[in-house]
């Protein structure tokens, strides 16, 4: 009814040439399905894209607002508009990416369901089978010799790591423009590089993240600008030397939205989250990490102390 396009990732369990079960979480597409069902419709036209530019896949994995057309969002990531074309089944009513490798058009049924699973995803635990909506395919189109994109269990960097970092950064930097970087350290666990300037600022940022980002964020760590958020050893160093667990630097967020696949949750769709403010306490005074002088490090040549083979091995390991 708005003309907005929604892009998202979903799992399929193929039951036969003309039927598959599609895992659909409680996000935008689910909302559209419920609205259409209330109007008396039985099926929702969809197109599944298997393979496109990585920026398109990142956009599909990011959670844009309901006021954002996600083809336009993907074009922003691409740096140029997403080329689209009428679909074979629905014409101009459902435009599909013209540069996709494989497109499966069809209908998702709003009532009929079939078993989907068990399967594993970015959390790497097997999830039990669930009843999910049926897809009735109508047309399969593809490029000549297409590259079929799939996900390798335990290696979902594109959707959950990169797209998660993009989503978290985009949401938070609007309210906290001094945010420098975001790292996805583990599933639903993010490290923010941000130096608070007044008491309570870190806690406000954390509350915003847990409230605005749904089941994407379960654990949150904030580090200062002198700590590399992409170095786990540096992160643990900051926790060991800058966190006083008897203070508000350690905060438990209770009853937040849980990812459907979170094995730790004791109640459906509810879980607790942990926030670690691993920054220098405001007003504590200087806390400078001691480092060798740069001019001294610049004078050191490994070749003066190691054999060429040892130097090559070190460089290879790094």
mmCIF file of C-alpha atoms in Angstrom:
data_model
loop_
_atom_site.group_PDB
_atom_site.id
_atom_site.type_symbol
_atom_site.label_atom_id
_atom_site.label_comp_id
_atom_site.label_asym_id
_atom_site.label_seq_id
_atom_site.Cartn_x
_atom_site.Cartn_y
_atom_site.Cartn_z
ATOM 1 C CA UNK A 1 0.000 0.000 0.000
ATOM 2 C CA UNK A 2 2.997 2.333 0.438
ATOM 3 C CA UNK A 3 5.141 1.108 -2.450
ATOM 4 C CA UNK A 4 7.958 0.387 0.007
ATOM 5 C CA UNK A 5 10.174 -2.619 -0.750
ATOM 6 C CA UNK A 6 11.333 -4.846 2.082
ATOM 7 C CA UNK A 7 14.483 -6.991 1.789
ATOM 8 C CA UNK A 8 15.361 -9.651 4.351
ATOM 9 C CA UNK A 9 17.064 -13.033 4.768
ATOM 10 C CA UNK A 10 15.160 -16.309 5.220
ATOM 11 C CA UNK A 11 15.822 -20.034 5.432
ATOM 12 C CA UNK A 12 14.179 -22.593 3.175
ATOM 13 C CA UNK A 13 13.521 -26.263 3.670
ATOM 14 C CA UNK A 14 12.606 -27.663 0.262
ATOM 15 C CA UNK A 15 9.868 -30.300 0.438
ATOM 16 C CA UNK A 16 9.548 -30.831 -3.295
ATOM 17 C CA UNK A 17 9.697 -29.150 -6.709
ATOM 18 C CA UNK A 18 6.715 -26.940 -5.917
ATOM 19 C CA UNK A 19 6.807 -26.480 -2.154
ATOM 20 C CA UNK A 20 9.180 -25.251 0.535
ATOM 21 C CA UNK A 21 8.849 -24.008 4.111
ATOM 22 C CA UNK A 22 10.209 -20.503 4.787
ATOM 23 C CA UNK A 23 11.463 -19.362 8.165
ATOM 24 C CA UNK A 24 10.071 -15.854 8.797
ATOM 25 C CA UNK A 25 10.929 -14.041 12.027
ATOM 26 C CA UNK A 26 8.800 -11.435 13.774
ATOM 27 C CA UNK A 27 10.024 -8.429 11.838
ATOM 28 C CA UNK A 28 8.850 -6.356 8.868
ATOM 29 C CA UNK A 29 7.843 -9.186 6.537
ATOM 30 C CA UNK A 30 5.906 -10.874 9.346
ATOM 31 C CA UNK A 31 4.071 -7.597 9.989
ATOM 32 C CA UNK A 32 3.177 -7.306 6.299
ATOM 33 C CA UNK A 33 1.874 -10.885 6.297
ATOM 34 C CA UNK A 34 -0.390 -10.247 9.284
ATOM 35 C CA UNK A 35 -1.789 -7.040 7.773
ATOM 36 C CA UNK A 36 -2.500 -8.786 4.473
ATOM 37 C CA UNK A 37 -4.101 -11.732 6.262
ATOM 38 C CA UNK A 38 -6.487 -9.390 8.107
ATOM 39 C CA UNK A 39 -7.628 -8.027 4.747
ATOM 40 C CA UNK A 40 -8.787 -11.502 3.726
ATOM 41 C CA UNK A 41 -5.888 -12.390 1.424
ATOM 42 C CA UNK A 42 -4.404 -15.885 1.604
ATOM 43 C CA UNK A 43 -1.038 -15.400 -0.090
ATOM 44 C CA UNK A 44 1.710 -12.774 -0.286
ATOM 45 C CA UNK A 45 3.721 -12.269 -3.519
ATOM 46 C CA UNK A 46 7.477 -12.529 -2.909
ATOM 47 C CA UNK A 47 10.728 -12.974 -4.797
ATOM 48 C CA UNK A 48 13.728 -14.757 -3.297
ATOM 49 C CA UNK A 49 17.110 -13.572 -4.579
ATOM 50 C CA UNK A 50 19.999 -16.043 -4.490
ATOM 51 C CA UNK A 51 23.085 -14.031 -5.304
ATOM 52 C CA UNK A 52 23.716 -10.337 -5.950
ATOM 53 C CA UNK A 53 26.354 -7.720 -5.136
ATOM 54 C CA UNK A 54 27.537 -8.117 -1.489
ATOM 55 C CA UNK A 55 26.239 -4.617 -0.675
ATOM 56 C CA UNK A 56 22.732 -5.740 -1.649
ATOM 57 C CA UNK A 57 23.056 -8.705 0.713
ATOM 58 C CA UNK A 58 24.280 -6.398 3.484
ATOM 59 C CA UNK A 59 21.261 -4.160 2.982
ATOM 60 C CA UNK A 60 18.928 -7.162 3.232
ATOM 61 C CA UNK A 61 20.578 -8.109 6.520
ATOM 62 C CA UNK A 62 20.257 -4.614 7.981
ATOM 63 C CA UNK A 63 17.126 -3.432 9.733
ATOM 64 C CA UNK A 64 16.078 -0.156 8.137
ATOM 65 C CA UNK A 65 13.082 1.764 9.428
ATOM 66 C CA UNK A 66 9.605 1.120 8.088
ATOM 67 C CA UNK A 67 9.766 4.536 6.411
ATOM 68 C CA UNK A 68 12.790 3.463 4.308
ATOM 69 C CA UNK A 69 12.502 1.722 0.948
ATOM 70 C CA UNK A 70 15.129 -1.013 1.147
ATOM 71 C CA UNK A 71 15.925 -1.018 -2.562
ATOM 72 C CA UNK A 72 16.919 2.618 -2.015
ATOM 73 C CA UNK A 73 18.789 1.609 1.139
ATOM 74 C CA UNK A 74 20.709 -0.996 -0.868
ATOM 75 C CA UNK A 75 21.435 1.617 -3.516
ATOM 76 C CA UNK A 76 22.986 3.789 -0.827
ATOM 77 C CA UNK A 77 25.344 0.942 0.057
ATOM 78 C CA UNK A 78 26.097 0.246 -3.596
ATOM 79 C CA UNK A 79 26.745 3.898 -4.352
ATOM 80 C CA UNK A 80 24.319 3.704 -7.280
ATOM 81 C CA UNK A 81 20.649 2.757 -7.763
ATOM 82 C CA UNK A 82 19.721 -0.931 -7.663
ATOM 83 C CA UNK A 83 18.693 -1.881 -11.195
ATOM 84 C CA UNK A 84 15.205 -3.408 -11.116
ATOM 85 C CA UNK A 85 12.890 -5.002 -13.653
ATOM 86 C CA UNK A 86 9.285 -6.301 -13.684
ATOM 87 C CA UNK A 87 8.925 -9.831 -12.354
ATOM 88 C CA UNK A 88 7.637 -12.584 -14.648
ATOM 89 C CA UNK A 89 4.759 -13.480 -12.307
ATOM 90 C CA UNK A 90 3.624 -10.084 -11.054
ATOM 91 C CA UNK A 91 4.901 -7.518 -13.559
ATOM 92 C CA UNK A 92 5.249 -3.982 -12.209
ATOM 93 C CA UNK A 93 3.439 -4.977 -8.998
ATOM 94 C CA UNK A 94 6.641 -6.663 -7.787
ATOM 95 C CA UNK A 95 9.903 -5.399 -9.248
ATOM 96 C CA UNK A 96 12.947 -7.662 -8.848
ATOM 97 C CA UNK A 97 16.712 -6.935 -8.975
ATOM 98 C CA UNK A 98 17.805 -7.065 -12.613
ATOM 99 C CA UNK A 99 21.382 -8.101 -11.723
ATOM 100 C CA UNK A 100 20.491 -11.029 -9.463
ATOM 101 C CA UNK A 101 22.055 -14.413 -10.135
ATOM 102 C CA UNK A 102 18.905 -16.460 -9.399
ATOM 103 C CA UNK A 103 15.377 -15.275 -8.573
ATOM 104 C CA UNK A 104 12.554 -17.540 -7.363
ATOM 105 C CA UNK A 105 9.162 -15.842 -7.616
ATOM 106 C CA UNK A 106 6.115 -17.153 -5.842
ATOM 107 C CA UNK A 107 3.583 -16.827 -3.046
ATOM 108 C CA UNK A 108 4.037 -17.230 0.710
ATOM 109 C CA UNK A 109 0.830 -18.689 2.151
ATOM 110 C CA UNK A 110 -0.535 -16.745 5.112
ATOM 111 C CA UNK A 111 -2.101 -19.751 6.837
ATOM 112 C CA UNK A 112 -0.703 -23.075 5.659
ATOM 113 C CA UNK A 113 2.523 -24.200 7.299
ATOM 114 C CA UNK A 114 5.010 -27.026 7.005
ATOM 115 C CA UNK A 115 7.976 -28.316 9.004
ATOM 116 C CA UNK A 116 11.214 -26.323 8.633
ATOM 117 C CA UNK A 117 14.420 -27.638 10.198
ATOM 118 C CA UNK A 118 16.304 -28.732 12.153
ATOM 119 C CA UNK A 119 19.091 -26.429 11.001
ATOM 120 C CA UNK A 120 21.963 -24.316 12.289
ATOM 121 C CA UNK A 121 22.863 -20.668 11.731
ATOM 122 C CA UNK A 122 25.160 -17.973 13.140
ATOM 123 C CA UNK A 123 24.662 -19.240 16.708
ATOM 124 C CA UNK A 124 26.019 -22.641 15.556
ATOM 125 C CA UNK A 125 23.578 -24.655 17.686
ATOM 126 C CA UNK A 126 21.070 -26.936 16.012
ATOM 127 C CA UNK A 127 17.581 -25.516 16.346
ATOM 128 C CA UNK A 128 14.527 -27.782 16.516
ATOM 129 C CA UNK A 129 12.158 -27.967 13.583
ATOM 130 C CA UNK A 130 9.327 -25.446 13.594
ATOM 131 C CA UNK A 131 6.148 -24.917 11.609
ATOM 132 C CA UNK A 132 6.728 -22.179 9.029
ATOM 133 C CA UNK A 133 4.732 -20.640 6.131
ATOM 134 C CA UNK A 134 4.693 -22.449 2.805
ATOM 135 C CA UNK A 135 6.204 -21.009 -0.361
ATOM 136 C CA UNK A 136 4.510 -21.855 -3.658
ATOM 137 C CA UNK A 137 7.033 -21.032 -6.416
ATOM 138 C CA UNK A 138 5.765 -19.793 -9.769
ATOM 139 C CA UNK A 139 8.848 -18.857 -11.824
ATOM 140 C CA UNK A 140 12.593 -19.433 -11.502
ATOM 141 C CA UNK A 141 14.819 -17.150 -13.593
ATOM 142 C CA UNK A 142 18.593 -16.848 -13.654
ATOM 143 C CA UNK A 143 21.642 -15.557 -15.437
ATOM 144 C CA UNK A 144 23.594 -17.869 -17.708
ATOM 145 C CA UNK A 145 25.936 -19.979 -15.515
ATOM 146 C CA UNK A 146 24.728 -18.286 -12.305
ATOM 147 C CA UNK A 147 26.579 -18.187 -8.999
ATOM 148 C CA UNK A 148 24.190 -19.562 -6.365
ATOM 149 C CA UNK A 149 24.741 -17.869 -3.001
ATOM 150 C CA UNK A 150 24.293 -19.928 0.155
ATOM 151 C CA UNK A 151 25.292 -19.686 3.808
ATOM 152 C CA UNK A 152 27.908 -21.913 5.389
ATOM 153 C CA UNK A 153 27.042 -22.819 8.964
ATOM 154 C CA UNK A 154 29.203 -20.906 11.434
ATOM 155 C CA UNK A 155 30.446 -18.451 8.786
ATOM 156 C CA UNK A 156 27.666 -15.887 8.471
ATOM 157 C CA UNK A 157 29.969 -12.859 8.403
ATOM 158 C CA UNK A 158 28.003 -11.055 5.713
ATOM 159 C CA UNK A 159 24.596 -10.967 7.343
ATOM 160 C CA UNK A 160 25.132 -11.141 11.081
ATOM 161 C CA UNK A 161 28.580 -9.610 11.506
ATOM 162 C CA UNK A 162 28.945 -6.933 8.816
ATOM 163 C CA UNK A 163 25.254 -6.107 8.501
ATOM 164 C CA UNK A 164 24.865 -6.155 12.276
ATOM 165 C CA UNK A 165 27.713 -3.677 12.670
ATOM 166 C CA UNK A 166 26.216 -1.424 9.998
ATOM 167 C CA UNK A 167 22.811 -1.516 11.672
ATOM 168 C CA UNK A 168 24.141 -0.855 15.182
ATOM 169 C CA UNK A 169 26.390 1.987 14.007
ATOM 170 C CA UNK A 170 23.664 3.610 11.877
ATOM 171 C CA UNK A 171 21.163 3.536 14.737
ATOM 172 C CA UNK A 172 23.477 4.850 17.458
ATOM 173 C CA UNK A 173 25.596 7.437 15.627
ATOM 174 C CA UNK A 174 22.517 9.596 14.986
ATOM 175 C CA UNK A 175 22.135 10.167 18.721
ATOM 176 C CA UNK A 176 25.769 9.748 19.684
ATOM 177 C CA UNK A 177 27.852 11.332 16.887
ATOM 178 C CA UNK A 178 31.147 10.737 18.745
ATOM 179 C CA UNK A 179 30.755 6.985 18.179
ATOM 180 C CA UNK A 180 33.948 5.912 16.383
ATOM 181 C CA UNK A 181 33.517 2.221 15.553
ATOM 182 C CA UNK A 182 31.394 -0.896 16.122
ATOM 183 C CA UNK A 183 32.658 -4.480 16.202
ATOM 184 C CA UNK A 184 30.595 -7.667 16.314
ATOM 185 C CA UNK A 185 32.690 -9.706 18.754
ATOM 186 C CA UNK A 186 30.367 -12.736 18.924
ATOM 187 C CA UNK A 187 26.692 -13.478 18.211
ATOM 188 C CA UNK A 188 24.569 -10.579 19.524
ATOM 189 C CA UNK A 189 27.686 -9.171 21.269
ATOM 190 C CA UNK A 190 28.964 -5.764 20.160
ATOM 191 C CA UNK A 191 31.909 -3.570 21.137
ATOM 192 C CA UNK A 192 31.511 0.189 20.748
ATOM 193 C CA UNK A 193 34.438 2.606 20.634
ATOM 194 C CA UNK A 194 33.126 5.667 22.424
ATOM 195 C CA UNK A 195 34.512 7.935 25.140
ATOM 196 C CA UNK A 196 31.775 9.309 27.451
ATOM 197 C CA UNK A 197 32.163 12.919 28.530
ATOM 198 C CA UNK A 198 29.809 13.023 31.506
ATOM 199 C CA UNK A 199 28.531 10.551 34.152
ATOM 200 C CA UNK A 200 25.715 8.311 32.997
ATOM 201 C CA UNK A 201 26.286 8.903 29.278
ATOM 202 C CA UNK A 202 27.491 5.347 28.678
ATOM 203 C CA UNK A 203 24.445 3.923 30.444
ATOM 204 C CA UNK A 204 22.125 6.072 28.324
ATOM 205 C CA UNK A 205 23.828 4.862 25.156
ATOM 206 C CA UNK A 206 23.477 1.246 26.295
ATOM 207 C CA UNK A 207 19.788 1.677 27.142
ATOM 208 C CA UNK A 208 19.209 3.134 23.674
ATOM 209 C CA UNK A 209 21.000 0.182 22.039
ATOM 210 C CA UNK A 210 19.070 -2.479 23.962
ATOM 211 C CA UNK A 211 15.772 -0.717 23.371
ATOM 212 C CA UNK A 212 16.138 0.249 19.720
ATOM 213 C CA UNK A 213 17.944 -2.759 18.261
ATOM 214 C CA UNK A 214 15.648 -5.564 19.385
ATOM 215 C CA UNK A 215 17.105 -9.066 19.396
ATOM 216 C CA UNK A 216 20.270 -7.937 17.578
ATOM 217 C CA UNK A 217 21.977 -6.855 20.830
ATOM 218 C CA UNK A 218 22.290 -9.042 23.913
ATOM 219 C CA UNK A 219 25.727 -8.079 25.262
ATOM 220 C CA UNK A 220 27.366 -4.662 24.903
ATOM 221 C CA UNK A 221 30.863 -3.421 25.735
ATOM 222 C CA UNK A 222 32.036 0.192 25.438
ATOM 223 C CA UNK A 223 35.766 0.954 25.166
ATOM 224 C CA UNK A 224 37.729 4.186 24.956
ATOM 225 C CA UNK A 225 39.343 5.611 21.829
ATOM 226 C CA UNK A 226 42.766 4.319 22.934
ATOM 227 C CA UNK A 227 41.478 0.708 22.875
ATOM 228 C CA UNK A 228 41.183 -1.183 19.593
ATOM 229 C CA UNK A 229 37.591 -2.559 19.496
ATOM 230 C CA UNK A 230 38.677 -5.178 16.924
ATOM 231 C CA UNK A 231 41.399 -6.649 19.174
ATOM 232 C CA UNK A 232 39.962 -9.133 21.743
ATOM 233 C CA UNK A 233 43.134 -8.913 23.869
ATOM 234 C CA UNK A 234 42.821 -5.120 24.051
ATOM 235 C CA UNK A 235 39.139 -5.425 24.965
ATOM 236 C CA UNK A 236 39.899 -7.823 27.805
ATOM 237 C CA UNK A 237 42.728 -5.529 28.946
ATOM 238 C CA UNK A 238 40.279 -2.636 29.207
ATOM 239 C CA UNK A 239 37.792 -4.779 31.160
ATOM 240 C CA UNK A 240 40.524 -5.954 33.536
ATOM 241 C CA UNK A 241 41.894 -2.470 34.221
ATOM 242 C CA UNK A 242 38.910 -0.110 33.855
ATOM 243 C CA UNK A 243 35.805 -1.943 35.094
ATOM 244 C CA UNK A 244 34.711 -1.868 38.728
ATOM 245 C CA UNK A 245 31.960 -4.485 38.930
ATOM 246 C CA UNK A 246 30.611 -2.990 42.170
ATOM 247 C CA UNK A 247 29.487 0.112 40.269
ATOM 248 C CA UNK A 248 27.057 0.907 37.474
ATOM 249 C CA UNK A 249 29.806 0.012 35.000
ATOM 250 C CA UNK A 250 28.256 -3.464 35.030
ATOM 251 C CA UNK A 251 24.530 -3.377 34.310
ATOM 252 C CA UNK A 252 22.088 -6.236 33.769
ATOM 253 C CA UNK A 253 19.182 -5.558 31.394
ATOM 254 C CA UNK A 254 16.342 -7.950 32.183
ATOM 255 C CA UNK A 255 13.475 -9.184 30.009
ATOM 256 C CA UNK A 256 14.785 -7.887 26.691
ATOM 257 C CA UNK A 257 13.736 -9.395 23.371
ATOM 258 C CA UNK A 258 15.552 -12.686 22.743
ATOM 259 C CA UNK A 259 16.577 -14.080 19.393
ATOM 260 C CA UNK A 260 14.397 -17.097 18.598
ATOM 261 C CA UNK A 261 17.506 -19.276 18.403
ATOM 262 C CA UNK A 262 19.211 -18.102 21.617
ATOM 263 C CA UNK A 263 19.921 -21.346 23.464
ATOM 264 C CA UNK A 264 20.436 -19.523 26.790
ATOM 265 C CA UNK A 265 16.916 -18.124 27.151
ATOM 266 C CA UNK A 266 14.744 -19.657 29.860
ATOM 267 C CA UNK A 267 11.507 -18.074 28.602
ATOM 268 C CA UNK A 268 10.192 -17.697 25.057
ATOM 269 C CA UNK A 269 11.541 -14.541 23.388
ATOM 270 C CA UNK A 270 12.877 -13.118 26.676
ATOM 271 C CA UNK A 271 16.452 -13.011 27.898
ATOM 272 C CA UNK A 272 18.798 -10.901 30.013
ATOM 273 C CA UNK A 273 21.568 -8.720 28.599
ATOM 274 C CA UNK A 274 24.908 -7.559 30.010
ATOM 275 C CA UNK A 275 26.414 -4.090 29.624
ATOM 276 C CA UNK A 276 30.080 -3.433 30.446
ATOM 277 C CA UNK A 277 31.212 0.173 30.570
ATOM 278 C CA UNK A 278 34.897 -0.484 29.996
ATOM 279 C CA UNK A 279 35.861 3.180 29.641
ATOM 280 C CA UNK A 280 37.928 5.387 31.916
ATOM 281 C CA UNK A 281 35.661 6.650 34.691
ATOM 282 C CA UNK A 282 34.731 10.295 34.096
ATOM 283 C CA UNK A 283 36.720 12.569 36.417
ATOM 284 C CA UNK A 284 39.212 9.861 37.432
ATOM 285 C CA UNK A 285 42.137 11.768 35.912
ATOM 286 C CA UNK A 286 44.691 10.672 33.318
ATOM 287 C CA UNK A 287 44.991 6.957 32.597
ATOM 288 C CA UNK A 288 47.578 6.717 29.836
ATOM 289 C CA UNK A 289 48.730 3.329 28.594
ATOM 290 C CA UNK A 290 52.512 3.078 28.723
ATOM 291 C CA UNK A 291 54.109 2.379 25.356
ATOM 292 C CA UNK A 292 57.689 2.400 24.033
ATOM 293 C CA UNK A 293 58.664 5.611 22.289
ATOM 294 C CA UNK A 294 57.816 5.506 18.589
ATOM 295 C CA UNK A 295 61.278 6.638 17.536
ATOM 296 C CA UNK A 296 62.756 3.679 19.419
ATOM 297 C CA UNK A 297 60.410 1.198 17.749
ATOM 298 C CA UNK A 298 61.176 2.712 14.348
ATOM 299 C CA UNK A 299 64.885 2.039 14.830
ATOM 300 C CA UNK A 300 64.404 -1.674 15.492
ATOM 301 C CA UNK A 301 64.819 -3.961 12.489
ATOM 302 C CA UNK A 302 63.897 -7.608 12.964
ATOM 303 C CA UNK A 303 66.513 -8.558 10.372
ATOM 304 C CA UNK A 304 69.226 -7.483 12.833
ATOM 305 C CA UNK A 305 68.123 -10.115 15.351
ATOM 306 C CA UNK A 306 66.458 -12.918 13.375
ATOM 307 C CA UNK A 307 67.263 -15.009 10.336
ATOM 308 C CA UNK A 308 65.370 -14.312 7.083
ATOM 309 C CA UNK A 309 63.381 -17.530 7.552
ATOM 310 C CA UNK A 310 62.341 -16.488 11.056
ATOM 311 C CA UNK A 311 61.278 -13.039 9.834
ATOM 312 C CA UNK A 312 59.228 -14.585 7.015
ATOM 313 C CA UNK A 313 57.573 -16.988 9.435
ATOM 314 C CA UNK A 314 56.637 -14.166 11.799
ATOM 315 C CA UNK A 315 55.220 -12.056 8.978
ATOM 316 C CA UNK A 316 53.272 -15.038 7.675
ATOM 317 C CA UNK A 317 51.814 -15.763 11.112
ATOM 318 C CA UNK A 318 50.769 -12.130 11.530
#
